[in-house]
Amino acid sequence: EMAWTYGDTLMLFGKPGRQLLIGPSGKTLLETQYDGWAENNPFPGFKRPLLAVVQNGKTGLIDFQNRMVLPFIYEKIDWVESDFACAENELERKGIVTLQGKEVLPFAYVRILKVDENERVAYSAQLKLPKGRQLLAKVWDAENRFFFVDDAGSLHPFQK
């Protein structure tokens, strides 16, 4: 069996075929029957909290009502931000998809890190993003070139 805690709020317990999400009062919030919890759980802090779970060796996202958000087609889900998830495919390439499953950034990158609010503010003006666009992540390709990507999937080369 495996167990993780997240601050004072959540505990995840699991073994193949049965996982429990326990709330701060000790009450079971969710019971699932997947193969197990994936890494980097849970993904709190936006519209709704999500959990990465594994089924038949592939990772997907569910919400706290056990509804599928992203199907079990990814090797790994690294992070979720707003309406976006950074996932990895079987070729160990990373991409960004919306929580509706639409590919925003192709699975062609070796590293993707989400930007924090300070970076978002600092670089948005410098990059002259189109109106209404926000920086989403920093990405590196196979040649170790560094770009910013916005929420439309557009790449912006880093310039000092």
mmCIF file of C-alpha atoms in Angstrom:
data_model
loop_
_atom_site.group_PDB
_atom_site.id
_atom_site.type_symbol
_atom_site.label_atom_id
_atom_site.label_comp_id
_atom_site.label_asym_id
_atom_site.label_seq_id
_atom_site.Cartn_x
_atom_site.Cartn_y
_atom_site.Cartn_z
ATOM 1 C CA GLU A 1 0.000 0.000 0.000
ATOM 2 C CA MET A 2 1.017 3.606 -0.616
ATOM 3 C CA ALA A 3 0.095 6.758 1.297
ATOM 4 C CA TRP A 4 0.729 10.456 0.697
ATOM 5 C CA THR A 5 -0.278 13.517 2.674
ATOM 6 C CA TYR A 6 -0.785 17.054 1.385
ATOM 7 C CA GLY A 7 -0.571 19.596 4.173
ATOM 8 C CA ASP A 8 -3.452 19.373 6.593
ATOM 9 C CA THR A 9 -6.050 18.791 3.923
ATOM 10 C CA LEU A 10 -5.765 15.532 2.000
ATOM 11 C CA MET A 11 -4.373 12.039 2.314
ATOM 12 C CA LEU A 12 -4.133 9.524 -0.504
ATOM 13 C CA PHE A 13 -4.000 5.819 0.268
ATOM 14 C CA GLY A 14 -3.756 3.164 -2.339
ATOM 15 C CA LYS A 15 -3.034 -0.297 -3.541
ATOM 16 C CA PRO A 16 -3.799 -1.763 -6.963
ATOM 17 C CA GLY A 17 -7.557 -1.824 -7.441
ATOM 18 C CA ARG A 18 -8.475 0.463 -4.554
ATOM 19 C CA GLN A 19 -7.508 4.044 -3.729
ATOM 20 C CA LEU A 20 -8.911 6.367 -1.093
ATOM 21 C CA LEU A 21 -8.831 10.150 -0.859
ATOM 22 C CA ILE A 22 -9.262 11.155 2.771
ATOM 23 C CA GLY A 23 -10.254 14.692 3.823
ATOM 24 C CA PRO A 24 -9.070 16.660 6.891
ATOM 25 C CA SER A 25 -11.825 15.269 9.110
ATOM 26 C CA GLY A 26 -10.827 11.692 8.272
ATOM 27 C CA LYS A 27 -13.846 11.267 6.006
ATOM 28 C CA THR A 28 -13.371 9.378 2.737
ATOM 29 C CA LEU A 29 -13.928 11.906 -0.053
ATOM 30 C CA LEU A 30 -13.357 9.529 -2.951
ATOM 31 C CA GLU A 31 -12.820 5.818 -3.498
ATOM 32 C CA THR A 32 -11.552 4.632 -6.864
ATOM 33 C CA GLN A 33 -10.695 1.312 -8.460
ATOM 34 C CA TYR A 34 -7.770 2.211 -10.703
ATOM 35 C CA ASP A 35 -4.336 0.600 -10.754
ATOM 36 C CA GLY A 36 -2.952 3.379 -8.586
ATOM 37 C CA TRP A 37 -2.240 7.043 -8.004
ATOM 38 C CA ALA A 38 0.197 8.736 -10.353
ATOM 39 C CA GLU A 39 3.025 11.059 -9.326
ATOM 40 C CA ASN A 40 2.462 14.735 -8.504
ATOM 41 C CA ASN A 41 -0.937 14.371 -6.842
ATOM 42 C CA PRO A 42 -3.230 16.171 -6.280
ATOM 43 C CA PHE A 43 -3.505 19.207 -8.566
ATOM 44 C CA PRO A 44 -5.302 21.814 -6.429
ATOM 45 C CA GLY A 45 -5.788 25.527 -6.765
ATOM 46 C CA PHE A 46 -7.862 26.191 -9.845
ATOM 47 C CA LYS A 47 -11.449 25.567 -11.011
ATOM 48 C CA ARG A 48 -11.574 22.139 -9.442
ATOM 49 C CA PRO A 49 -9.076 19.838 -7.777
ATOM 50 C CA LEU A 50 -7.900 16.943 -9.927
ATOM 51 C CA LEU A 51 -6.106 13.667 -9.342
ATOM 52 C CA ALA A 52 -3.758 11.812 -11.680
ATOM 53 C CA VAL A 53 -4.482 8.085 -11.694
ATOM 54 C CA VAL A 54 -2.994 5.120 -13.549
ATOM 55 C CA GLN A 55 -4.923 2.444 -15.431
ATOM 56 C CA ASN A 56 -3.225 -0.240 -17.548
ATOM 57 C CA GLY A 57 0.079 1.624 -17.346
ATOM 58 C CA LYS A 58 -1.276 4.939 -18.657
ATOM 59 C CA THR A 59 -2.054 8.117 -16.710
ATOM 60 C CA GLY A 60 -5.217 10.216 -16.855
ATOM 61 C CA LEU A 61 -6.944 12.851 -14.738
ATOM 62 C CA ILE A 62 -10.110 12.485 -12.689
ATOM 63 C CA ASP A 63 -11.954 14.990 -10.541
ATOM 64 C CA PHE A 64 -13.019 14.470 -6.935
ATOM 65 C CA GLN A 65 -16.340 13.037 -8.139
ATOM 66 C CA ASN A 66 -14.413 10.275 -9.976
ATOM 67 C CA ARG A 67 -15.292 11.736 -13.402
ATOM 68 C CA MET A 68 -12.679 11.391 -16.118
ATOM 69 C CA VAL A 69 -11.167 14.723 -17.165
ATOM 70 C CA LEU A 70 -8.309 13.461 -19.374
ATOM 71 C CA PRO A 71 -8.236 9.916 -20.739
ATOM 72 C CA PHE A 72 -5.652 7.283 -19.804
ATOM 73 C CA ILE A 73 -3.298 7.879 -22.737
ATOM 74 C CA TYR A 74 -0.316 9.644 -21.146
ATOM 75 C CA GLU A 75 2.840 8.263 -19.605
ATOM 76 C CA LYS A 76 2.862 11.042 -17.038
ATOM 77 C CA ILE A 77 1.105 14.290 -16.177
ATOM 78 C CA ASP A 78 3.603 16.796 -14.795
ATOM 79 C CA TRP A 79 1.380 19.722 -13.862
ATOM 80 C CA VAL A 80 -2.003 21.324 -14.276
ATOM 81 C CA GLU A 81 -2.540 25.077 -14.458
ATOM 82 C CA SER A 82 -5.894 26.726 -15.032
ATOM 83 C CA ASP A 83 -7.381 24.839 -17.996
ATOM 84 C CA PHE A 84 -4.096 23.235 -19.145
ATOM 85 C CA ALA A 85 -2.076 20.113 -18.375
ATOM 86 C CA CYS A 86 1.505 19.282 -19.234
ATOM 87 C CA ALA A 87 1.747 15.614 -20.157
ATOM 88 C CA GLU A 88 4.344 13.189 -21.498
ATOM 89 C CA ASN A 89 3.859 10.634 -24.269
ATOM 90 C CA GLU A 90 5.401 7.194 -24.767
ATOM 91 C CA LEU A 91 8.392 8.755 -26.601
ATOM 92 C CA GLU A 92 9.199 10.793 -23.457
ATOM 93 C CA ARG A 93 8.236 14.009 -25.236
ATOM 94 C CA LYS A 94 6.173 16.596 -23.434
ATOM 95 C CA GLY A 95 3.271 18.697 -24.673
ATOM 96 C CA ILE A 96 0.405 20.780 -23.342
ATOM 97 C CA VAL A 97 -3.276 19.889 -23.652
ATOM 98 C CA THR A 98 -6.420 21.605 -22.455
ATOM 99 C CA LEU A 99 -8.511 19.830 -19.845
ATOM 100 C CA GLN A 100 -10.918 19.111 -22.704
ATOM 101 C CA GLY A 101 -8.141 17.075 -24.395
ATOM 102 C CA LYS A 102 -7.239 19.531 -27.177
ATOM 103 C CA GLU A 103 -3.522 19.644 -27.947
ATOM 104 C CA VAL A 104 -2.212 23.190 -27.511
ATOM 105 C CA LEU A 105 1.519 22.492 -27.740
ATOM 106 C CA PRO A 106 2.666 19.397 -29.683
ATOM 107 C CA PHE A 107 4.405 16.539 -27.886
ATOM 108 C CA ALA A 108 7.852 17.522 -29.142
ATOM 109 C CA TYR A 109 9.599 19.016 -26.116
ATOM 110 C CA VAL A 110 12.043 17.567 -23.612
ATOM 111 C CA ARG A 111 11.202 19.878 -20.718
ATOM 112 C CA ILE A 112 8.246 22.105 -19.857
ATOM 113 C CA LEU A 113 7.928 24.139 -16.673
ATOM 114 C CA LYS A 114 4.958 26.301 -15.813
ATOM 115 C CA VAL A 115 5.705 29.961 -15.229
ATOM 116 C CA ASP A 116 4.979 31.467 -11.861
ATOM 117 C CA GLU A 117 3.128 34.747 -11.432
ATOM 118 C CA ASN A 118 6.328 36.793 -11.109
ATOM 119 C CA GLU A 119 7.667 35.419 -14.391
ATOM 120 C CA ARG A 120 4.296 35.918 -16.049
ATOM 121 C CA VAL A 121 4.292 39.610 -15.150
ATOM 122 C CA ALA A 122 7.986 40.193 -15.869
ATOM 123 C CA TYR A 123 8.092 38.583 -19.296
ATOM 124 C CA SER A 124 4.614 39.297 -20.679
ATOM 125 C CA ALA A 125 5.395 42.942 -21.402
ATOM 126 C CA GLN A 126 8.865 42.144 -22.745
ATOM 127 C CA LEU A 127 7.488 39.550 -25.169
ATOM 128 C CA LYS A 128 4.687 41.842 -26.367
ATOM 129 C CA LEU A 129 2.039 39.131 -26.192
ATOM 130 C CA PRO A 130 -1.153 39.651 -28.183
ATOM 131 C CA LYS A 131 -3.990 41.192 -26.170
ATOM 132 C CA GLY A 132 -5.750 38.637 -23.988
ATOM 133 C CA ARG A 133 -2.889 36.109 -24.085
ATOM 134 C CA GLN A 134 -1.002 34.917 -21.013
ATOM 135 C CA LEU A 135 2.323 33.189 -20.605
ATOM 136 C CA LEU A 136 1.785 29.575 -19.656
ATOM 137 C CA ALA A 137 5.130 27.789 -19.610
ATOM 138 C CA LYS A 138 8.829 27.670 -20.393
ATOM 139 C CA VAL A 139 9.811 24.964 -22.890
ATOM 140 C CA TRP A 140 13.060 23.419 -24.125
ATOM 141 C CA ASP A 141 13.346 21.485 -27.366
ATOM 142 C CA ALA A 142 15.738 18.612 -28.191
ATOM 143 C CA GLU A 143 18.446 21.124 -29.187
ATOM 144 C CA ASN A 144 18.091 22.772 -25.760
ATOM 145 C CA ARG A 145 16.583 25.936 -27.253
ATOM 146 C CA PHE A 146 14.442 27.815 -24.764
ATOM 147 C CA PHE A 147 11.043 29.380 -25.490
ATOM 148 C CA PHE A 148 8.060 30.750 -23.655
ATOM 149 C CA VAL A 149 4.664 29.423 -24.706
ATOM 150 C CA ASP A 150 1.401 31.303 -24.293
ATOM 151 C CA ASP A 151 -2.064 29.925 -23.642
ATOM 152 C CA ALA A 152 -2.720 29.688 -27.391
ATOM 153 C CA GLY A 153 0.309 27.446 -27.891
ATOM 154 C CA SER A 154 2.391 30.152 -29.603
ATOM 155 C CA LEU A 155 6.135 29.981 -28.987
ATOM 156 C CA HIS A 156 8.088 33.097 -28.059
ATOM 157 C CA PRO A 157 11.907 32.854 -28.199
ATOM 158 C CA PHE A 158 13.670 33.978 -25.052
ATOM 159 C CA GLN A 159 15.675 37.152 -25.565
ATOM 160 C CA LYS A 160 17.804 38.803 -22.905
#
